[in-house]
CSV table of C-alpha atoms in Angstrom, one decimal:
chain,number,residue,atom,x,y,z
A,1,UNK,CA,4.9,2.5,13.7
A,2,UNK,CA,1.6,0.7,12.9
A,3,UNK,CA,0.0,-2.8,13.6
A,4,UNK,CA,-3.3,-4.3,12.3
A,5,UNK,CA,-4.5,-7.7,12.0
A,6,UNK,CA,-5.4,-8.7,8.5
A,7,UNK,CA,-6.7,-12.3,7.3
A,8,UNK,CA,-5.5,-14.2,10.3
A,9,UNK,CA,-1.8,-12.2,10.1
A,10,UNK,CA,-0.7,-9.7,12.6
A,11,UNK,CA,1.2,-7.2,10.4
A,12,UNK,CA,3.5,-4.5,11.8
A,13,UNK,CA,4.9,-1.8,9.6
A,14,UNK,CA,7.9,0.2,10.7
A,15,UNK,CA,9.0,3.4,9.3
A,16,UNK,CA,11.6,2.6,6.4
A,17,UNK,CA,14.8,4.7,5.7
A,18,UNK,CA,14.1,7.9,3.7
A,19,UNK,CA,16.0,6.7,0.8
A,20,UNK,CA,14.0,3.3,0.6
A,21,UNK,CA,10.7,5.2,1.0
A,22,UNK,CA,11.7,7.5,-1.8
A,23,UNK,CA,12.8,4.5,-4.0
A,24,UNK,CA,9.5,2.7,-3.4
A,25,UNK,CA,7.6,6.0,-3.8
A,26,UNK,CA,9.3,6.6,-7.3
A,27,UNK,CA,8.4,2.9,-8.5
A,28,UNK,CA,4.7,3.4,-7.5
A,29,UNK,CA,4.6,6.8,-9.3
A,30,UNK,CA,6.1,5.2,-12.5
A,31,UNK,CA,3.8,2.3,-12.2
A,32,UNK,CA,0.7,4.1,-11.5
A,33,UNK,CA,1.3,6.6,-14.4
A,34,UNK,CA,-1.8,9.2,-14.3
A,35,UNK,CA,-3.5,6.9,-11.9
A,36,UNK,CA,-1.2,8.3,-8.8
A,37,UNK,CA,-3.7,11.0,-8.0
A,38,UNK,CA,-6.4,8.2,-7.1
A,39,UNK,CA,-3.8,6.7,-4.5
A,40,UNK,CA,-4.7,9.0,-1.6
A,41,UNK,CA,-8.1,8.2,-1.9
A,42,UNK,CA,-7.7,4.5,-1.9
A,43,UNK,CA,-5.4,4.9,1.1
A,44,UNK,CA,-8.0,7.2,2.9
A,45,UNK,CA,-10.8,4.7,2.4
A,46,UNK,CA,-9.0,2.1,4.5
A,47,UNK,CA,-8.9,4.5,7.5
A,48,UNK,CA,-11.0,3.8,10.4
A,49,UNK,CA,-14.2,5.4,10.2
A,50,UNK,CA,-14.5,5.5,6.5
A,51,UNK,CA,-18.0,5.3,5.2
A,52,UNK,CA,-19.4,2.5,3.0
A,53,UNK,CA,-19.6,5.2,0.1
A,54,UNK,CA,-15.9,6.1,0.6
A,55,UNK,CA,-14.8,2.2,0.4
A,56,UNK,CA,-17.0,1.6,-2.5
A,57,UNK,CA,-15.6,4.4,-4.6
A,58,UNK,CA,-11.9,3.5,-3.5
A,59,UNK,CA,-12.6,-0.1,-4.3
A,60,UNK,CA,-13.5,1.0,-7.9
A,61,UNK,CA,-10.5,3.3,-8.0
A,62,UNK,CA,-8.4,0.6,-6.9
A,63,UNK,CA,-9.4,-1.8,-9.5
A,64,UNK,CA,-9.0,1.0,-12.3
A,65,UNK,CA,-5.6,1.7,-10.7
A,66,UNK,CA,-4.7,-2.0,-10.7
A,67,UNK,CA,-5.9,-2.4,-14.4
A,68,UNK,CA,-3.6,0.6,-15.3
A,69,UNK,CA,-0.6,-1.0,-13.4
A,70,UNK,CA,-1.0,-4.3,-15.2
A,71,UNK,CA,-0.9,-2.4,-18.6
A,72,UNK,CA,2.1,-0.5,-17.6
A,73,UNK,CA,4.3,-3.4,-16.1
A,74,UNK,CA,5.2,-6.8,-17.1
A,75,UNK,CA,4.2,-9.7,-14.8
A,76,UNK,CA,7.5,-9.9,-13.4
A,77,UNK,CA,7.9,-6.3,-12.6
A,78,UNK,CA,4.3,-6.1,-11.0
A,79,UNK,CA,5.2,-9.3,-8.9
A,80,UNK,CA,8.3,-7.8,-7.9
A,81,UNK,CA,6.7,-4.4,-6.8
A,82,UNK,CA,4.0,-5.8,-5.0
A,83,UNK,CA,6.5,-8.4,-3.4
A,84,UNK,CA,8.9,-5.5,-2.4
A,85,UNK,CA,5.7,-3.6,-0.8
A,86,UNK,CA,4.8,-6.6,1.2
A,87,UNK,CA,8.4,-7.0,2.2
A,88,UNK,CA,8.1,-3.6,4.1
A,89,UNK,CA,5.8,-5.5,6.6
A,90,UNK,CA,6.7,-7.8,9.6
A,91,UNK,CA,4.4,-10.6,10.4
A,92,UNK,CA,3.9,-12.0,13.9
A,93,UNK,CA,5.2,-15.5,14.1
A,94,UNK,CA,3.9,-18.1,16.7
A,95,UNK,CA,7.0,-17.5,18.8
A,96,UNK,CA,5.6,-13.9,19.1
A,97,UNK,CA,8.6,-12.4,17.3
A,98,UNK,CA,8.2,-10.4,14.2
A,99,UNK,CA,9.9,-11.5,10.9
A,100,UNK,CA,9.9,-9.7,7.5
A,101,UNK,CA,7.0,-10.7,5.3
A,102,UNK,CA,7.6,-12.7,2.5
A,103,UNK,CA,5.2,-12.8,-0.4
A,104,UNK,CA,5.8,-16.4,-1.5
A,105,UNK,CA,6.3,-17.9,1.9
A,106,UNK,CA,3.5,-16.2,3.8
A,107,UNK,CA,1.0,-15.5,1.0
A,108,UNK,CA,0.9,-18.5,-1.3
A,109,UNK,CA,-1.7,-20.1,0.5
A,110,UNK,CA,-3.8,-16.9,1.3
A,111,UNK,CA,-3.6,-14.7,-2.0
A,112,UNK,CA,-6.6,-12.7,-0.9
A,113,UNK,CA,-4.7,-11.1,1.9
A,114,UNK,CA,-1.9,-9.8,-0.6
A,115,UNK,CA,-3.6,-6.7,-1.6
A,116,UNK,CA,-5.2,-5.7,2.0
A,117,UNK,CA,-1.5,-6.1,3.4
A,118,UNK,CA,-0.1,-4.2,0.5
A,119,UNK,CA,-2.7,-1.2,1.0
A,120,UNK,CA,-2.0,-1.2,4.6
A,121,UNK,CA,1.7,-0.9,4.1
A,122,UNK,CA,1.4,1.8,1.4
A,123,UNK,CA,-1.1,3.6,3.7
A,124,UNK,CA,1.3,3.5,6.8
A,125,UNK,CA,4.4,4.3,4.9
A,126,UNK,CA,3.1,7.0,2.4
A,127,UNK,CA,-0.3,8.1,3.8
A,128,UNK,CA,1.0,11.4,5.1
A,129,UNK,CA,3.3,12.0,2.2
A,130,UNK,CA,0.3,11.5,-0.3
A,131,UNK,CA,-2.0,13.9,1.7
A,132,UNK,CA,0.7,16.5,2.0
A,133,UNK,CA,1.5,16.2,-1.9
A,134,UNK,CA,-2.1,16.8,-2.7
A,135,UNK,CA,-2.5,19.8,-0.4
A,136,UNK,CA,0.7,21.2,-1.9
A,137,UNK,CA,-0.3,20.6,-5.2
A,138,UNK,CA,-2.9,21.5,-8.1
A,139,UNK,CA,-5.7,20.8,-5.9
A,140,UNK,CA,-4.7,23.2,-3.3
A,141,UNK,CA,-4.3,26.0,-6.0
A,142,UNK,CA,-7.8,25.3,-7.0
A,143,UNK,CA,-8.8,25.7,-3.4
A,144,UNK,CA,-7.0,28.9,-3.0
A,145,UNK,CA,-8.6,30.4,-6.0
């Protein structure tokens, strides 16, 4: 589906089964609460060709969203959610084979890579969905008049 090099890792994300994607989407919406509407902008800021201004705004939105998620979830639930997001990715091993990413096994020595990899996974898996949801939701009605 999509591949990208992030913090020295070669990451690959395949399309999950629809039921797994829906379960993850529900967990994300529950965790994000009212901040869910910022998620499409955050994901779009990581697209190729995003401006520095878009990235700066998305970084601020991401910090706000993370703070809101921290308030809603216990540390265990937060770690579980992020671990499950990371687990949707595969990492290329020295053998050349891709294996499922493991937050503890792969990221304990590189904590700074966790959020960029998680954002890449979310963008890859849910980017089209969130764009479509916004286009068919309240914002679309405002545009239509």
